[in-house]
PDB file of N, CA and C in Angstrom:
ATOM      1  N   MET A  17      -7.262  -3.293 -10.356  1.00  0.00           N
ATOM      2  CA  MET A  17      -7.838  -2.141 -10.816  1.00  0.00           C
ATOM      3  C   MET A  17      -9.208  -2.230  -9.533  1.00  0.00           C
ATOM      4  N   ALA A  18      -9.571  -3.415  -9.192  1.00  0.00           N
ATOM      5  CA  ALA A  18     -10.862  -3.205  -8.368  1.00  0.00           C
ATOM      6  C   ALA A  18     -10.019  -2.749  -6.705  1.00  0.00           C
ATOM      7  N   LEU A  19      -8.825  -2.861  -6.498  1.00  0.00           N
ATOM      8  CA  LEU A  19      -8.457  -2.660  -5.377  1.00  0.00           C
ATOM      9  C   LEU A  19      -7.668  -1.156  -5.028  1.00  0.00           C
ATOM     10  N   ALA A  20      -7.715  -0.783  -6.572  1.00  0.00           N
ATOM     11  CA  ALA A  20      -7.021   0.859  -6.581  1.00  0.00           C
ATOM     12  C   ALA A  20      -7.727   1.875  -6.086  1.00  0.00           C
ATOM     13  N   ASP A  21      -8.734   1.733  -5.737  1.00  0.00           N
ATOM     14  CA  ASP A  21      -9.863   2.993  -4.889  1.00  0.00           C
ATOM     15  C   ASP A  21      -9.479   2.683  -3.486  1.00  0.00           C
ATOM     16  N   PRO A  22      -9.400   3.579  -2.964  1.00  0.00           N
ATOM     17  CA  PRO A  22      -9.400   3.581  -1.342  1.00  0.00           C
ATOM     18  C   PRO A  22     -10.536   3.099  -0.619  1.00  0.00           C
ATOM     19  N   VAL A  23     -11.803   3.731  -1.272  1.00  0.00           N
ATOM     20  CA  VAL A  23     -12.938   3.399  -0.464  1.00  0.00           C
ATOM     21  C   VAL A  23     -13.195   1.698  -0.638  1.00  0.00           C
ATOM     22  N   ARG A  24     -12.735   1.064  -1.896  1.00  0.00           N
ATOM     23  CA  ARG A  24     -13.068  -0.201  -1.993  1.00  0.00           C
ATOM     24  C   ARG A  24     -12.086  -1.053  -1.192  1.00  0.00           C
ATOM     25  N   ARG A  25     -10.797  -0.637  -1.059  1.00  0.00           N
ATOM     26  CA  ARG A  25      -9.793  -1.251  -0.243  1.00  0.00           C
ATOM     27  C   ARG A  25     -10.293  -1.302   1.307  1.00  0.00           C
ATOM     28  N   ALA A  26     -10.940  -0.059   1.951  1.00  0.00           N
ATOM     29  CA  ALA A  26     -11.625   0.013   3.156  1.00  0.00           C
ATOM     30  C   ALA A  26     -12.778  -0.738   3.253  1.00  0.00           C
ATOM     31  N   ILE A  27     -13.817  -1.374   2.072  1.00  0.00           N
ATOM     32  CA  ILE A  27     -14.656  -2.056   2.086  1.00  0.00           C
ATOM     33  C   ILE A  27     -14.099  -3.629   2.430  1.00  0.00           C
ATOM     34  N   VAL A  28     -12.984  -3.989   1.711  1.00  0.00           N
ATOM     35  CA  VAL A  28     -12.664  -5.061   1.688  1.00  0.00           C
ATOM     36  C   VAL A  28     -11.818  -5.219   3.324  1.00  0.00           C
ATOM     37  N   ALA A  29     -11.371  -4.280   3.789  1.00  0.00           N
ATOM     38  CA  ALA A  29     -10.830  -4.572   5.259  1.00  0.00           C
ATOM     39  C   ALA A  29     -11.987  -4.727   6.043  1.00  0.00           C
ATOM     40  N   ARG A  30     -13.162  -3.785   5.940  1.00  0.00           N
ATOM     41  CA  ARG A  30     -14.340  -4.071   6.659  1.00  0.00           C
ATOM     42  C   ARG A  30     -14.837  -5.507   6.723  1.00  0.00           C
ATOM     43  N   LEU A  31     -14.772  -6.017   5.569  1.00  0.00           N
ATOM     44  CA  LEU A  31     -15.710  -7.156   5.073  1.00  0.00           C
ATOM     45  C   LEU A  31     -14.799  -8.481   5.730  1.00  0.00           C
ATOM     46  N   SER A  32     -13.401  -8.113   5.966  1.00  0.00           N
ATOM     47  CA  SER A  32     -12.647  -9.211   6.542  1.00  0.00           C
ATOM     48  C   SER A  32     -12.689  -9.510   8.023  1.00  0.00           C
ATOM     49  N   ARG A  33     -13.364  -8.690   8.583  1.00  0.00           N
ATOM     50  CA  ARG A  33     -14.027  -8.713   9.787  1.00  0.00           C
ATOM     51  C   ARG A  33     -15.138  -9.406  10.005  1.00  0.00           C
ATOM     52  N   GLY A  34     -16.116  -9.762   8.762  1.00  0.00           N
ATOM     53  CA  GLY A  34     -17.146 -10.219   8.965  1.00  0.00           C
ATOM     54  C   GLY A  34     -18.218  -9.460   7.802  1.00  0.00           C
ATOM     55  N   ASP A  35     -19.174 -10.191   7.316  1.00  0.00           N
ATOM     56  CA  ASP A  35     -20.271  -9.933   6.713  1.00  0.00           C
ATOM     57  C   ASP A  35     -20.814  -8.635   6.843  1.00  0.00           C
ATOM     58  N   ALA A  36     -21.520  -7.698   6.013  1.00  0.00           N
ATOM     59  CA  ALA A  36     -21.986  -6.606   6.515  1.00  0.00           C
ATOM     60  C   ALA A  36     -22.861  -6.036   5.125  1.00  0.00           C
ATOM     61  N   THR A  37     -23.973  -5.547   5.591  1.00  0.00           N
ATOM     62  CA  THR A  37     -24.927  -4.815   4.470  1.00  0.00           C
ATOM     63  C   THR A  37     -24.224  -3.797   3.871  1.00  0.00           C
ATOM     64  N   VAL A  38     -24.926  -3.079   2.664  1.00  0.00           N
ATOM     65  CA  VAL A  38     -24.731  -1.805   2.077  1.00  0.00           C
ATOM     66  C   VAL A  38     -24.598  -0.915   3.168  1.00  0.00           C
ATOM     67  N   ASN A  39     -25.676  -0.930   3.970  1.00  0.00           N
ATOM     68  CA  ASN A  39     -25.889   0.401   5.183  1.00  0.00           C
ATOM     69  C   ASN A  39     -24.693   0.392   5.930  1.00  0.00           C
ATOM     70  N   GLU A  40     -24.463  -0.880   6.326  1.00  0.00           N
ATOM     71  CA  GLU A  40     -23.143  -0.945   7.504  1.00  0.00           C
ATOM     72  C   GLU A  40     -21.927  -0.605   6.648  1.00  0.00           C
ATOM     73  N   LEU A  41     -21.820  -1.033   5.372  1.00  0.00           N
ATOM     74  CA  LEU A  41     -20.570  -0.745   4.809  1.00  0.00           C
ATOM     75  C   LEU A  41     -20.362   0.790   4.653  1.00  0.00           C
ATOM     76  N   ALA A  42     -21.635   1.418   4.239  1.00  0.00           N
ATOM     77  CA  ALA A  42     -21.508   3.116   3.678  1.00  0.00           C
ATOM     78  C   ALA A  42     -21.234   3.920   4.920  1.00  0.00           C
ATOM     79  N   GLU A  43     -21.519   3.331   6.255  1.00  0.00           N
ATOM     80  CA  GLU A  43     -21.409   4.257   7.352  1.00  0.00           C
ATOM     81  C   GLU A  43     -20.357   4.984   7.443  1.00  0.00           C
ATOM     82  N   PRO A  44     -18.922   4.747   7.296  1.00  0.00           N
ATOM     83  CA  PRO A  44     -17.887   5.445   7.932  1.00  0.00           C
ATOM     84  C   PRO A  44     -17.595   6.499   6.614  1.00  0.00           C
ATOM     85  N   PHE A  45     -18.099   6.327   5.535  1.00  0.00           N
ATOM     86  CA  PHE A  45     -17.951   7.178   4.350  1.00  0.00           C
ATOM     87  C   PHE A  45     -18.993   8.382   4.234  1.00  0.00           C
ATOM     88  N   ALA A  46     -18.270   9.491   3.742  1.00  0.00           N
ATOM     89  CA  ALA A  46     -19.115  10.642   3.403  1.00  0.00           C
ATOM     90  C   ALA A  46     -19.650  10.679   1.861  1.00  0.00           C
ATOM     91  N   ILE A  47     -20.031   9.418   1.439  1.00  0.00           N
ATOM     92  CA  ILE A  47     -20.554   9.080   0.261  1.00  0.00           C
ATOM     93  C   ILE A  47     -21.794   8.327   0.019  1.00  0.00           C
ATOM     94  N   THR A  48     -22.692   8.475  -1.005  1.00  0.00           N
ATOM     95  CA  THR A  48     -24.149   7.882  -0.912  1.00  0.00           C
ATOM     96  C   THR A  48     -23.983   6.289  -0.867  1.00  0.00           C
ATOM     97  N   LYS A  49     -25.131   5.847  -0.645  1.00  0.00           N
ATOM     98  CA  LYS A  49     -25.214   4.662  -0.437  1.00  0.00           C
ATOM     99  C   LYS A  49     -24.857   3.936  -1.712  1.00  0.00           C
ATOM    100  N   GLN A  50     -25.693   4.733  -2.978  1.00  0.00           N
ATOM    101  CA  GLN A  50     -25.605   4.199  -4.479  1.00  0.00           C
ATOM    102  C   GLN A  50     -24.096   4.042  -4.973  1.00  0.00           C
ATOM    103  N   ALA A  51     -23.200   5.041  -4.297  1.00  0.00           N
ATOM    104  CA  ALA A  51     -21.706   5.053  -4.666  1.00  0.00           C
ATOM    105  C   ALA A  51     -21.225   4.031  -3.818  1.00  0.00           C
ATOM    106  N   VAL A  52     -21.557   3.363  -2.875  1.00  0.00           N
ATOM    107  CA  VAL A  52     -20.953   2.378  -2.084  1.00  0.00           C
ATOM    108  C   VAL A  52     -21.300   0.948  -2.657  1.00  0.00           C
ATOM    109  N   SER A  53     -22.725   0.896  -3.138  1.00  0.00           N
ATOM    110  CA  SER A  53     -23.268  -0.136  -3.907  1.00  0.00           C
ATOM    111  C   SER A  53     -22.384  -0.380  -5.239  1.00  0.00           C
ATOM    112  N   LYS A  54     -22.034   1.039  -6.051  1.00  0.00           N
ATOM    113  CA  LYS A  54     -21.064   0.652  -7.199  1.00  0.00           C
ATOM    114  C   LYS A  54     -19.746   0.138  -6.896  1.00  0.00           C
ATOM    115  N   HIS A  55     -19.345   0.508  -5.818  1.00  0.00           N
ATOM    116  CA  HIS A  55     -17.862  -0.276  -5.278  1.00  0.00           C
ATOM    117  C   HIS A  55     -18.135  -1.519  -5.245  1.00  0.00           C
ATOM    118  N   ILE A  56     -19.216  -1.978  -4.238  1.00  0.00           N
ATOM    119  CA  ILE A  56     -19.570  -3.347  -4.193  1.00  0.00           C
ATOM    120  C   ILE A  56     -19.457  -4.131  -5.439  1.00  0.00           C
ATOM    121  N   GLN A  57     -20.139  -3.414  -6.793  1.00  0.00           N
ATOM    122  CA  GLN A  57     -20.254  -4.119  -7.851  1.00  0.00           C
ATOM    123  C   GLN A  57     -18.976  -4.253  -8.322  1.00  0.00           C
ATOM    124  N   VAL A  58     -18.187  -3.325  -8.497  1.00  0.00           N
ATOM    125  CA  VAL A  58     -16.820  -3.282  -9.005  1.00  0.00           C
ATOM    126  C   VAL A  58     -16.299  -4.776  -8.438  1.00  0.00           C
ATOM    127  N   LEU A  59     -16.094  -4.637  -6.911  1.00  0.00           N
ATOM    128  CA  LEU A  59     -15.492  -5.848  -6.425  1.00  0.00           C
ATOM    129  C   LEU A  59     -16.272  -7.101  -6.416  1.00  0.00           C
ATOM    130  N   GLU A  60     -17.626  -7.077  -6.746  1.00  0.00           N
ATOM    131  CA  GLU A  60     -18.053  -8.323  -7.150  1.00  0.00           C
ATOM    132  C   GLU A  60     -17.659  -8.808  -8.827  1.00  0.00           C
ATOM    133  N   HIS A  61     -17.557  -7.783  -9.688  1.00  0.00           N
ATOM    134  CA  HIS A  61     -17.036  -8.329 -10.786  1.00  0.00           C
ATOM    135  C   HIS A  61     -15.733  -8.646 -10.899  1.00  0.00           C
ATOM    136  N   ALA A  62     -14.761  -8.411  -9.834  1.00  0.00           N
ATOM    137  CA  ALA A  62     -13.187  -8.914  -9.672  1.00  0.00           C
ATOM    138  C   ALA A  62     -13.435 -10.207  -8.865  1.00  0.00           C
ATOM    139  N   GLY A  63     -14.473 -10.378  -8.506  1.00  0.00           N
ATOM    140  CA  GLY A  63     -14.519 -11.779  -7.913  1.00  0.00           C
ATOM    141  C   GLY A  63     -14.030 -11.739  -6.470  1.00  0.00           C
ATOM    142  N   LEU A  64     -14.086 -10.522  -5.864  1.00  0.00           N
ATOM    143  CA  LEU A  64     -13.739 -10.455  -4.295  1.00  0.00           C
ATOM    144  C   LEU A  64     -14.720 -10.594  -3.370  1.00  0.00           C
ATOM    145  N   VAL A  65     -15.980 -10.232  -3.771  1.00  0.00           N
ATOM    146  CA  VAL A  65     -17.100 -10.301  -2.920  1.00  0.00           C
ATOM    147  C   VAL A  65     -18.183 -10.700  -3.501  1.00  0.00           C
ATOM    148  N   THR A  66     -19.307 -11.514  -2.426  1.00  0.00           N
ATOM    149  CA  THR A  66     -20.599 -12.137  -3.161  1.00  0.00           C
ATOM    150  C   THR A  66     -21.469 -11.248  -2.280  1.00  0.00           C
ATOM    151  N   ARG A  67     -22.675 -11.437  -2.737  1.00  0.00           N
ATOM    152  CA  ARG A  67     -23.754 -11.115  -2.022  1.00  0.00           C
ATOM    153  C   ARG A  67     -24.756 -12.319  -1.905  1.00  0.00           C
ATOM    154  N   SER A  68     -25.554 -12.231  -0.669  1.00  0.00           N
ATOM    155  CA  SER A  68     -26.541 -13.262  -0.714  1.00  0.00           C
ATOM    156  C   SER A  68     -27.962 -12.534  -0.129  1.00  0.00           C
ATOM    157  N   ARG A  69     -28.909 -13.369  -0.042  1.00  0.00           N
ATOM    158  CA  ARG A  69     -29.958 -12.770   0.361  1.00  0.00           C
ATOM    159  C   ARG A  69     -30.425 -13.567   1.752  1.00  0.00           C
ATOM    160  N   ASP A  70     -30.785 -12.658   2.824  1.00  0.00           N
ATOM    161  CA  ASP A  70     -31.250 -13.209   4.224  1.00  0.00           C
ATOM    162  C   ASP A  70     -32.648 -12.206   4.375  1.00  0.00           C
ATOM    163  N   ALA A  71     -33.720 -12.820   4.075  1.00  0.00           N
ATOM    164  CA  ALA A  71     -35.007 -12.017   4.244  1.00  0.00           C
ATOM    165  C   ALA A  71     -34.899 -10.877   3.479  1.00  0.00           C
ATOM    166  N   GLN A  72     -34.909  -9.658   4.306  1.00  0.00           N
ATOM    167  CA  GLN A  72     -34.552  -8.161   3.903  1.00  0.00           C
ATOM    168  C   GLN A  72     -33.525  -7.906   3.562  1.00  0.00           C
ATOM    169  N   ARG A  73     -32.397  -8.638   3.990  1.00  0.00           N
ATOM    170  CA  ARG A  73     -30.951  -8.296   3.973  1.00  0.00           C
ATOM    171  C   ARG A  73     -30.325  -8.621   2.827  1.00  0.00           C
ATOM    172  N   ARG A  74     -29.426  -8.109   2.590  1.00  0.00           N
ATOM    173  CA  ARG A  74     -28.292  -8.669   1.279  1.00  0.00           C
ATOM    174  C   ARG A  74     -27.110  -8.549   1.565  1.00  0.00           C
ATOM    175  N   PRO A  75     -26.466  -9.262   2.644  1.00  0.00           N
ATOM    176  CA  PRO A  75     -25.209  -9.078   3.011  1.00  0.00           C
ATOM    177  C   PRO A  75     -24.023  -9.198   2.218  1.00  0.00           C
ATOM    178  N   VAL A  76     -23.147  -8.524   2.315  1.00  0.00           N
ATOM    179  CA  VAL A  76     -22.148  -8.875   1.390  1.00  0.00           C
ATOM    180  C   VAL A  76     -20.851  -9.417   2.085  1.00  0.00           C
ATOM    181  N   HIS A  77     -20.155 -10.561   1.371  1.00  0.00           N
ATOM    182  CA  HIS A  77     -19.068 -11.185   1.840  1.00  0.00           C
ATOM    183  C   HIS A  77     -17.923 -11.429   1.231  1.00  0.00           C
ATOM    184  N   LEU A  78     -16.758 -11.379   1.824  1.00  0.00           N
ATOM    185  CA  LEU A  78     -15.667 -11.176   1.426  1.00  0.00           C
ATOM    186  C   LEU A  78     -15.286 -12.789   0.807  1.00  0.00           C
ATOM    187  N   ASP A  79     -14.813 -12.878  -0.447  1.00  0.00           N
ATOM    188  CA  ASP A  79     -14.376 -14.193  -0.868  1.00  0.00           C
ATOM    189  C   ASP A  79     -12.638 -14.387  -0.560  1.00  0.00           C
ATOM    190  N   ALA A  80     -12.504 -15.072   0.892  1.00  0.00           N
ATOM    191  CA  ALA A  80     -11.357 -15.077   1.252  1.00  0.00           C
ATOM    192  C   ALA A  80     -10.203 -15.966   0.474  1.00  0.00           C
ATOM    193  N   ALA A  81     -10.940 -16.866  -0.448  1.00  0.00           N
ATOM    194  CA  ALA A  81      -9.976 -17.867  -1.371  1.00  0.00           C
ATOM    195  C   ALA A  81      -9.553 -16.634  -2.618  1.00  0.00           C
ATOM    196  N   ALA A  82     -10.471 -16.010  -2.956  1.00  0.00           N
ATOM    197  CA  ALA A  82     -10.044 -14.919  -4.094  1.00  0.00           C
ATOM    198  C   ALA A  82      -8.950 -13.969  -3.828  1.00  0.00           C
ATOM    199  N   LEU A  83      -9.423 -13.288  -2.703  1.00  0.00           N
ATOM    200  CA  LEU A  83      -8.199 -12.622  -2.081  1.00  0.00           C
ATOM    201  C   LEU A  83      -6.649 -13.395  -1.708  1.00  0.00           C
ATOM    202  N   GLU A  84      -6.803 -14.553  -1.384  1.00  0.00           N
ATOM    203  CA  GLU A  84      -5.694 -15.348  -1.173  1.00  0.00           C
ATOM    204  C   GLU A  84      -4.888 -15.513  -2.172  1.00  0.00           C
ATOM    205  N   GLU A  85      -5.818 -15.816  -3.513  1.00  0.00           N
ATOM    206  CA  GLU A  85      -5.196 -15.794  -5.033  1.00  0.00           C
ATOM    207  C   GLU A  85      -4.258 -14.696  -5.478  1.00  0.00           C
ATOM    208  N   LEU A  86      -5.221 -13.639  -4.917  1.00  0.00           N
ATOM    209  CA  LEU A  86      -4.741 -12.260  -5.565  1.00  0.00           C
ATOM    210  C   LEU A  86      -3.108 -11.977  -4.623  1.00  0.00           C
ATOM    211  N   THR A  87      -3.315 -12.530  -3.352  1.00  0.00           N
ATOM    212  CA  THR A  87      -2.214 -12.272  -2.639  1.00  0.00           C
ATOM    213  C   THR A  87      -0.814 -12.964  -2.958  1.00  0.00           C
ATOM    214  N   ALA A  88      -1.207 -14.146  -3.316  1.00  0.00           N
ATOM    215  CA  ALA A  88      -0.246 -15.055  -3.919  1.00  0.00           C
ATOM    216  C   ALA A  88       0.292 -14.589  -5.096  1.00  0.00           C
ATOM    217  N   TRP A  89      -0.418 -13.945  -6.180  1.00  0.00           N
ATOM    218  CA  TRP A  89      -0.013 -13.451  -7.324  1.00  0.00           C
ATOM    219  C   TRP A  89       0.831 -12.032  -6.906  1.00  0.00           C
ATOM    220  N   ILE A  90       0.335 -11.413  -6.211  1.00  0.00           N
ATOM    221  CA  ILE A  90       1.160 -10.215  -5.892  1.00  0.00           C
ATOM    222  C   ILE A  90       2.357 -10.631  -5.160  1.00  0.00           C
ATOM    223  N   ASP A  91       2.652 -11.709  -4.245  1.00  0.00           N
ATOM    224  CA  ASP A  91       3.782 -12.138  -3.768  1.00  0.00           C
ATOM    225  C   ASP A  91       4.681 -12.347  -4.864  1.00  0.00           C
ATOM    226  N   GLN A  92       4.714 -13.082  -5.838  1.00  0.00           N
ATOM    227  CA  GLN A  92       5.505 -13.484  -6.974  1.00  0.00           C
ATOM    228  C   GLN A  92       6.302 -12.051  -7.256  1.00  0.00           C
ATOM    229  N   TYR A  93       5.595 -11.051  -7.397  1.00  0.00           N
ATOM    230  CA  TYR A  93       6.267  -9.850  -7.939  1.00  0.00           C
ATOM    231  C   TYR A  93       7.038  -9.155  -6.709  1.00  0.00           C
ATOM    232  N   ARG A  94       6.544  -9.112  -5.621  1.00  0.00           N
ATOM    233  CA  ARG A  94       7.116  -8.883  -4.516  1.00  0.00           C
ATOM    234  C   ARG A  94       8.656  -9.278  -4.226  1.00  0.00           C
ATOM    235  N   LEU A  95       8.461 -10.698  -4.734  1.00  0.00           N
ATOM    236  CA  LEU A  95       9.779 -11.317  -3.969  1.00  0.00           C
ATOM    237  C   LEU A  95      10.733 -11.234  -5.264  1.00  0.00           C
ATOM    238  N   ILE A  96      10.406 -11.009  -6.672  1.00  0.00           N
ATOM    239  CA  ILE A  96      11.219 -10.689  -7.565  1.00  0.00           C
ATOM    240  C   ILE A  96      11.854  -8.883  -7.354  1.00  0.00           C
ATOM    241  N   ALA A  97      10.898  -8.004  -7.014  1.00  0.00           N
ATOM    242  CA  ALA A  97      11.419  -6.815  -6.574  1.00  0.00           C
ATOM    243  C   ALA A  97      12.387  -6.948  -5.470  1.00  0.00           C
ATOM    244  N   GLU A  98      12.065  -7.587  -4.565  1.00  0.00           N
ATOM    245  CA  GLU A  98      13.221  -7.654  -3.316  1.00  0.00           C
ATOM    246  C   GLU A  98      14.398  -8.403  -3.566  1.00  0.00           C
ATOM    247  N   SER A  99      14.366  -9.082  -4.347  1.00  0.00           N
ATOM    248  CA  SER A  99      15.627  -9.739  -5.008  1.00  0.00           C
ATOM    249  C   SER A  99      16.305  -8.698  -5.859  1.00  0.00           C
ATOM    250  N   ARG A 100      15.960  -8.046  -6.622  1.00  0.00           N
ATOM    251  CA  ARG A 100      16.387  -6.889  -7.384  1.00  0.00           C
ATOM    252  C   ARG A 100      16.944  -6.011  -6.179  1.00  0.00           C
ATOM    253  N   PHE A 101      16.349  -5.393  -5.277  1.00  0.00           N
ATOM    254  CA  PHE A 101      16.806  -4.494  -4.366  1.00  0.00           C
ATOM    255  C   PHE A 101      18.068  -4.907  -3.574  1.00  0.00           C
ATOM    256  N   ARG A 102      18.150  -6.521  -3.161  1.00  0.00           N
ATOM    257  CA  ARG A 102      19.145  -6.932  -2.695  1.00  0.00           C
ATOM    258  C   ARG A 102      20.519  -6.826  -3.590  1.00  0.00           C
ATOM    259  N   ARG A 103      20.268  -7.406  -4.767  1.00  0.00           N
ATOM    260  CA  ARG A 103      21.163  -6.997  -5.811  1.00  0.00           C
ATOM    261  C   ARG A 103      21.757  -5.683  -5.900  1.00  0.00           C
ATOM    262  N   LEU A 104      21.023  -4.475  -6.002  1.00  0.00           N
ATOM    263  CA  LEU A 104      21.236  -3.249  -5.828  1.00  0.00           C
ATOM    264  C   LEU A 104      21.882  -2.923  -4.815  1.00  0.00           C
ATOM    265  N   ASP A 105      21.528  -3.361  -3.394  1.00  0.00           N
ATOM    266  CA  ASP A 105      22.342  -2.997  -2.078  1.00  0.00           C
ATOM    267  C   ASP A 105      23.764  -3.445  -2.428  1.00  0.00           C
ATOM    268  N   ALA A 106      23.969  -4.929  -2.820  1.00  0.00           N
ATOM    269  CA  ALA A 106      25.389  -5.537  -2.652  1.00  0.00           C
ATOM    270  C   ALA A 106      26.131  -4.650  -3.807  1.00  0.00           C
ATOM    271  N   LEU A 107      25.723  -4.037  -4.818  1.00  0.00           N
ATOM    272  CA  LEU A 107      26.483  -3.477  -5.716  1.00  0.00           C
ATOM    273  C   LEU A 107      26.746  -2.036  -5.308  1.00  0.00           C
ATOM    274  N   LEU A 108      25.835  -1.400  -4.525  1.00  0.00           N
ATOM    275  CA  LEU A 108      26.079  -0.042  -4.008  1.00  0.00           C
ATOM    276  C   LEU A 108      26.956  -0.179  -2.744  1.00  0.00           C
ATOM    277  N   ASP A 109      27.275  -1.487  -2.085  1.00  0.00           N
ATOM    278  CA  ASP A 109      28.212  -1.768  -1.116  1.00  0.00           C
ATOM    279  C   ASP A 109      29.691  -1.764  -1.708  1.00  0.00           C
ATOM    280  N   THR A 110      29.727  -2.521  -2.901  1.00  0.00           N
ATOM    281  CA  THR A 110      30.642  -2.681  -3.651  1.00  0.00           C
ATOM    282  C   THR A 110      31.594  -1.415  -3.995  1.00  0.00           C
ATOM    283  N   ILE A 111      30.678  -0.656  -4.854  1.00  0.00           N
ATOM    284  CA  ILE A 111      30.889   0.940  -5.077  1.00  0.00           C
ATOM    285  C   ILE A 111      31.594   1.373  -3.800  1.00  0.00           C
ATOM    286  N   GLU A 112      30.822   1.588  -2.666  1.00  0.00           N
ATOM    287  CA  GLU A 112      31.482   2.215  -1.779  1.00  0.00           C
ATOM    288  C   GLU A 112      32.688   1.726  -1.196  1.00  0.00           C
ATOM    289  N   ASN A 113      32.657   0.438  -1.116  1.00  0.00           N
ATOM    290  CA  ASN A 113      34.039  -0.175  -0.649  1.00  0.00           C
ATOM    291  C   ASN A 113      35.297   0.008  -1.723  1.00  0.00           C
ATOM    292  N   ILE A 114      34.935   0.318  -2.803  1.00  0.00           N
ATOM    293  CA  ILE A 114      36.093   0.710  -3.979  1.00  0.00           C
ATOM    294  C   ILE A 114      36.530   2.027  -3.701  1.00  0.00           C
ATOM    295  N   LYS A 115      35.284   2.831  -3.494  1.00  0.00           N
ATOM    296  CA  LYS A 115      35.643   4.517  -3.009  1.00  0.00           C
ATOM    297  C   LYS A 115      36.485   4.442  -1.804  1.00  0.00           C
ATOM    298  N   GLU A 116      36.072   3.977  -0.685  1.00  0.00           N
ATOM    299  CA  GLU A 116      36.977   3.906   0.394  1.00  0.00           C
ATOM    300  C   GLU A 116      38.460   3.412   0.007  1.00  0.00           C
ATOM    301  N   LYS A 117      38.707   2.538  -0.550  1.00  0.00           N
ATOM    302  CA  LYS A 117      40.162   2.065  -0.771  1.00  0.00           C
ATOM    303  C   LYS A 117      40.634   2.917  -1.499  1.00  0.00           C
ATOM    304  N   LYS A 118      40.024   3.613  -2.390  1.00  0.00           N
ATOM    305  CA  LYS A 118      40.986   4.662  -3.217  1.00  0.00           C
ATOM    306  C   LYS A 118      41.143   6.054  -2.425  1.00  0.00           C
ATOM    307  N   GLU A 119      40.202   6.220  -1.633  1.00  0.00           N
ATOM    308  CA  GLU A 119      40.556   7.217  -0.560  1.00  0.00           C
ATOM    309  C   GLU A 119      41.647   6.881   0.140  1.00  0.00           C
ATOM    310  N   GLU A 120      41.808   5.725   0.703  1.00  0.00           N
ATOM    311  CA  GLU A 120      42.954   5.330   1.587  1.00  0.00           C
ATOM    312  C   GLU A 120      43.988   5.156   1.037  1.00  0.00           C
ATOM    313  N   GLU A 121      44.250   4.839  -0.285  1.00  0.00           N
ATOM    314  CA  GLU A 121      45.508   4.804  -1.121  1.00  0.00           C
ATOM    315  C   GLU A 121      45.986   6.280  -1.365  1.00  0.00           C
ATOM    316  N   GLN A 122      45.240   7.342  -1.388  1.00  0.00           N
ATOM    317  CA  GLN A 122      45.639   8.588  -1.746  1.00  0.00           C
ATOM    318  C   GLN A 122      46.368   9.444  -0.448  1.00  0.00           C
TER     319      GLN A 122
END
């Protein structure tokens, strides 16, 4: 759910290059800083980002371990889906071979 929104995915992509403030994260978007802050809150609640205090700044940090855990979880389902597609490809090849043999016999 947290990564369903394209703005949040862009924020995660930006944070993968390094920490950033809300102002820096808001620059590429045509939305308010408050809206960006709300997106960051969603990512915080999901455990994907954290904030710290550095004098006047509150940089946002990507939690790489949480993202890696999420990626591993997604990979499980990706592997299952790929396995199903390989079996479907094999079945379609078998059907095609049977059709070709029948056409040759006629």
